[in-house]
Coordinates of C-alpha atoms in Angstrom, one line a residue:
S1233 CA 32.1 22.5 -33.2
V1234 CA 33.5 25.5 -35.2
H1235 CA 35.9 25.6 -33.2
S1236 CA 37.5 22.3 -34.0
N1237 CA 36.6 22.6 -37.2
K1238 CA 38.2 25.6 -38.0
G1239 CA 41.1 24.5 -36.5
K1240 CA 41.9 21.7 -37.5
I1241 CA 41.7 23.6 -41.1
R1242 CA 43.8 26.1 -40.2
I1243 CA 46.6 23.6 -38.2
I1244 CA 46.5 20.9 -40.7
A1245 CA 45.1 22.0 -44.1
G1246 CA 48.4 25.0 -44.0
E1247 CA 50.5 22.7 -42.6
Y1248 CA 49.5 20.1 -45.7
R1249 CA 49.9 23.0 -48.1
G1250 CA 53.4 24.9 -47.3
A1251 CA 55.2 21.1 -46.6
L1252 CA 53.9 19.5 -49.8
T1253 CA 54.6 22.7 -52.2
S1254 CA 58.1 23.2 -51.5
L1255 CA 58.3 19.3 -52.0
H1256 CA 57.1 19.4 -55.7
N1257 CA 59.8 17.8 -57.8
R1258 CA 59.6 14.8 -55.2
F1259 CA 56.5 14.4 -54.6
P1260 CA 53.9 15.9 -57.9
R1261 CA 51.2 14.0 -57.7
L1262 CA 50.7 14.7 -53.5
S1263 CA 52.1 18.6 -54.2
Q1264 CA 48.7 19.0 -56.7
R1265 CA 46.2 17.7 -54.5
A1266 CA 47.8 20.4 -51.9
H1267 CA 46.4 23.2 -53.6
G1268 CA 42.7 22.2 -53.1
L1269 CA 43.8 23.3 -49.3
A1270 CA 42.3 26.8 -48.5
D1271 CA 44.5 29.6 -46.8
L1272 CA 41.7 30.1 -44.6
R1273 CA 44.6 31.4 -41.5
G1274 CA 43.1 35.0 -41.8
V1275 CA 39.9 34.1 -40.8
A1276 CA 40.7 31.5 -38.2
R1277 CA 42.8 34.1 -36.4
R1278 CA 39.6 35.9 -36.0
Y1279 CA 37.9 33.4 -34.4
E1280 CA 40.5 31.6 -32.6
R1281 CA 39.4 33.5 -29.0
A1282 CA 35.8 33.0 -29.5
F1283 CA 35.8 29.4 -28.2
L1284 CA 36.2 27.3 -25.7
P1285 CA 37.6 23.8 -26.6
D1286 CA 34.1 21.6 -24.9
G1287 CA 32.5 24.9 -28.1
S1288 CA 30.6 27.2 -26.0
L1289 CA 31.7 30.9 -26.6
A1290 CA 34.0 32.2 -24.6
D1291 CA 33.8 35.5 -22.8
E1292 CA 36.3 37.2 -25.1
A1293 CA 33.9 36.6 -27.7
S1294 CA 32.8 40.0 -27.6
V1295 CA 33.0 42.9 -25.4
A1296 CA 29.5 43.1 -25.0
L1297 CA 29.2 39.3 -23.6
G1298 CA 31.9 39.6 -21.3
R1299 CA 30.6 42.5 -20.4
I1300 CA 27.0 40.2 -19.5
R1301 CA 29.3 37.4 -17.8
R1302 CA 30.3 39.5 -15.5
E1303 CA 27.0 40.9 -14.5
I1304 CA 25.5 37.8 -14.9
E1305 CA 28.3 36.2 -11.5
K1306 CA 27.7 39.2 -9.5
Q1307 CA 24.0 39.6 -9.4
Q1308 CA 24.6 35.4 -8.8
R1309 CA 26.3 36.4 -6.0
S1310 CA 23.8 39.0 -4.6
I1311 CA 21.3 36.0 -4.7
Q1312 CA 23.3 34.1 -2.7
D1313 CA 24.1 36.5 -0.2
S1314 CA 20.2 37.4 -0.5
L1315 CA 20.3 33.4 0.5
D1316 CA 22.5 33.5 2.6
R1317 CA 20.5 36.3 5.2
F1318 CA 17.0 34.3 4.5
M1319 CA 18.6 31.3 5.9
R1320 CA 19.9 32.5 9.0
A1321 CA 17.1 34.3 10.0
H1322 CA 15.5 31.2 9.4
R1323 CA 17.0 28.4 10.9
A1324 CA 16.6 28.7 14.1
D1325 CA 13.1 28.7 13.6
G1326 CA 11.5 24.9 11.9
T1327 CA 11.4 26.7 8.5
L1328 CA 14.1 25.9 6.6
Q1329 CA 13.9 22.2 5.6
E1330 CA 17.2 22.0 4.7
D1331 CA 20.7 24.5 4.4
F1332 CA 21.1 25.2 1.3
V1333 CA 20.7 26.9 -2.5
T1334 CA 19.2 24.9 -5.4
I1335 CA 17.0 26.2 -8.2
R1336 CA 13.6 25.6 -9.7
E1337 CA 12.5 27.0 -13.0
D1338 CA 15.9 29.6 -12.8
R1339 CA 15.4 30.9 -10.0
Y1340 CA 17.1 30.3 -7.3
V1341 CA 14.8 29.3 -4.0
V1342 CA 15.7 27.5 -0.5
P1343 CA 13.5 24.2 0.2
I1344 CA 10.8 25.2 3.4
V1345 CA 9.1 22.1 5.4
A1346 CA 5.5 22.2 4.1
G1347 CA 2.8 23.8 6.1
R1348 CA 5.4 27.0 7.2
Q1349 CA 4.8 29.1 4.0
S1350 CA 2.8 30.9 5.9
R1351 CA 5.2 32.6 8.2
V1352 CA 7.3 33.2 5.2
D1353 CA 6.4 36.0 1.8
G1354 CA 7.8 35.5 -1.1
V1355 CA 6.4 32.4 -4.4
I1356 CA 6.5 29.1 -3.4
H1357 CA 7.9 27.1 -6.8
G1358 CA 6.8 23.1 -6.5
S1359 CA 7.4 20.9 -4.2
S1360 CA 9.6 17.4 -3.7
G1361 CA 8.9 14.0 -4.2
T1362 CA 7.1 13.2 -1.3
G1363 CA 5.3 16.7 -1.2
R1364 CA 7.4 17.0 2.9
T1365 CA 10.2 20.2 1.1
L1366 CA 8.3 23.4 -0.7
F1367 CA 10.6 25.9 -2.7
L1368 CA 10.2 28.8 -1.6
E1369 CA 11.7 32.1 -3.7
P1370 CA 11.9 34.4 -0.5
L1371 CA 9.7 37.7 -0.9
E1372 CA 13.7 40.2 -1.5
T1373 CA 14.8 37.8 -3.6
I1374 CA 12.5 37.8 -6.4
G1375 CA 13.5 41.4 -7.5
L1376 CA 17.4 39.9 -8.0
N1377 CA 16.1 36.5 -9.4
N1378 CA 14.0 38.6 -12.1
Q1379 CA 17.1 40.4 -12.6
L1380 CA 19.2 37.8 -13.2
V1381 CA 17.0 36.4 -15.9
R1382 CA 17.1 39.7 -17.2
L1383 CA 20.9 39.2 -18.3
R1384 CA 20.1 35.5 -19.1
E1385 CA 17.9 36.9 -21.9
D1386 CA 21.2 39.5 -22.8
E1387 CA 23.6 36.8 -22.8
L1388 CA 21.3 34.5 -25.0
R1389 CA 21.0 37.0 -27.9
E1390 CA 24.4 38.2 -27.7
V1391 CA 25.1 34.4 -27.9
E1392 CA 23.0 34.0 -31.1
R1393 CA 24.3 37.5 -32.6
I1394 CA 28.2 36.3 -32.6
L1395 CA 27.5 33.0 -33.8
A1396 CA 25.4 34.1 -36.8
E1397 CA 27.5 36.6 -37.3
I1398 CA 30.3 34.0 -37.3
T1399 CA 28.1 31.9 -39.9
D1400 CA 27.9 33.8 -42.1
T1401 CA 31.6 34.7 -42.1
L1402 CA 31.8 31.2 -42.3
R1403 CA 29.3 31.2 -44.9
E1404 CA 31.4 32.9 -47.7
H1405 CA 34.1 30.7 -47.0
A1406 CA 31.7 27.5 -47.7
D1407 CA 33.1 26.1 -50.9
E1408 CA 36.7 26.8 -49.6
I1409 CA 35.9 24.8 -46.3
F1410 CA 34.0 22.1 -48.2
S1411 CA 37.4 21.5 -50.3
T1412 CA 39.6 21.7 -47.6
A1413 CA 37.7 19.2 -45.6
E1414 CA 37.7 16.7 -48.6
T1415 CA 41.6 17.4 -49.7
L1416 CA 42.3 16.7 -46.1
A1417 CA 40.4 13.8 -46.0
Q1418 CA 41.9 12.1 -49.1
F1419 CA 45.6 12.7 -47.5
D1420 CA 44.4 11.0 -44.4
L1421 CA 43.7 8.0 -46.1
I1422 CA 47.1 8.6 -48.5
F1423 CA 48.8 8.8 -45.3
A1424 CA 47.1 6.0 -43.2
K1425 CA 48.2 3.7 -46.3
A1426 CA 51.4 4.9 -46.4
E1427 CA 51.9 4.4 -42.2
F1428 CA 50.8 0.8 -43.1
A1429 CA 53.3 0.0 -45.7
R1430 CA 56.1 0.8 -43.4
D1431 CA 55.0 -0.8 -40.5
Y1432 CA 54.2 -3.9 -42.2
N1433 CA 56.9 -3.3 -44.8
A1434 CA 54.9 -3.9 -47.8
V1435 CA 55.8 -3.6 -51.2
I1436 CA 54.3 -2.6 -54.3
P1437 CA 53.3 -4.9 -56.8
R1438 CA 54.1 -4.9 -60.2
F1439 CA 51.9 -6.1 -62.9
S1440 CA 52.9 -8.2 -65.8
T1441 CA 52.4 -7.0 -69.1
G1442 CA 52.3 -10.5 -70.6
P1443 CA 50.9 -14.4 -69.8
R1444 CA 49.1 -14.1 -66.3
R1445 CA 51.3 -15.0 -63.1
L1446 CA 50.9 -14.9 -59.8
F1447 CA 54.0 -15.0 -57.3
L1448 CA 54.3 -13.9 -54.0
K1449 CA 57.3 -13.9 -51.9
E1450 CA 57.8 -14.4 -48.8
A1451 CA 54.2 -13.0 -48.4
R1452 CA 52.2 -12.7 -44.8
H1453 CA 48.7 -11.7 -44.3
P1454 CA 48.3 -8.5 -42.3
L1455 CA 45.3 -9.3 -40.4
L1456 CA 47.1 -12.3 -38.8
E1457 CA 50.8 -10.9 -39.0
S1458 CA 48.9 -8.5 -36.9
I1459 CA 47.3 -10.8 -34.5
L1460 CA 51.1 -12.9 -34.2
R1461 CA 53.1 -9.0 -33.3
K1462 CA 50.5 -8.5 -29.6
Q1463 CA 51.3 -12.4 -29.0
R1464 CA 54.6 -12.0 -29.2
K1465 CA 54.8 -14.8 -31.5
P1466 CA 56.7 -16.1 -34.9
I1467 CA 56.0 -14.9 -37.8
V1468 CA 56.7 -17.1 -41.4
P1469 CA 56.2 -15.7 -44.5
I1470 CA 54.9 -18.5 -47.3
S1471 CA 56.5 -18.1 -50.7
F1472 CA 54.8 -19.5 -54.5
E1473 CA 54.2 -19.0 -57.2
L1474 CA 50.6 -19.9 -60.1
N1475 CA 50.4 -20.0 -63.2
E1476 CA 47.5 -19.3 -66.0

């Protein structure tokens, strides 16, 4: 999602760039790679509160979106109150199949007994698999449902507008983002190798310039060592030498 990518670039890239460029004397090659990390903190801060952890837009993404969503919640409560009144009015006359509210075709409805629809005014939105239940949108709820549909359309348009705006902004920084992502991947690989080497007491091999020979001193197979560690068994290294 945009949120997770944005957050990762802002936090990790910023930390890597700051830390590694300040250590140029000790790690010149890493420091040089860090220059490939773009400073996107300004872009990230601009949209930091626009997204929820699941990637959906937060109410704070825009003033209009927050207002529309509050109106949707208010409208849903009005519909619930309307349907509650309907169910109270017909709770004892055998019209209701179940005493709950459900949704059919994006509209709030109540389940009624098939054959009883002539007793009440409203629109039928399908039936159950058995045909014993019809889903009725009471007459007094139709206008409320219509308004809710319009509000949801307004919400969708505002969400699309916000996402288009953010996309346009990110597109302006596309080259920097791709470059930063690639550099972060390189650092992930470098630090993963370093962590592995530290955990397994690895050494940097030295390559001879004279006659070819292979000399392993107390060598251990990393996969075997990993298995034996988990089994809490001793690791027995091996040393040997091969000439040409």
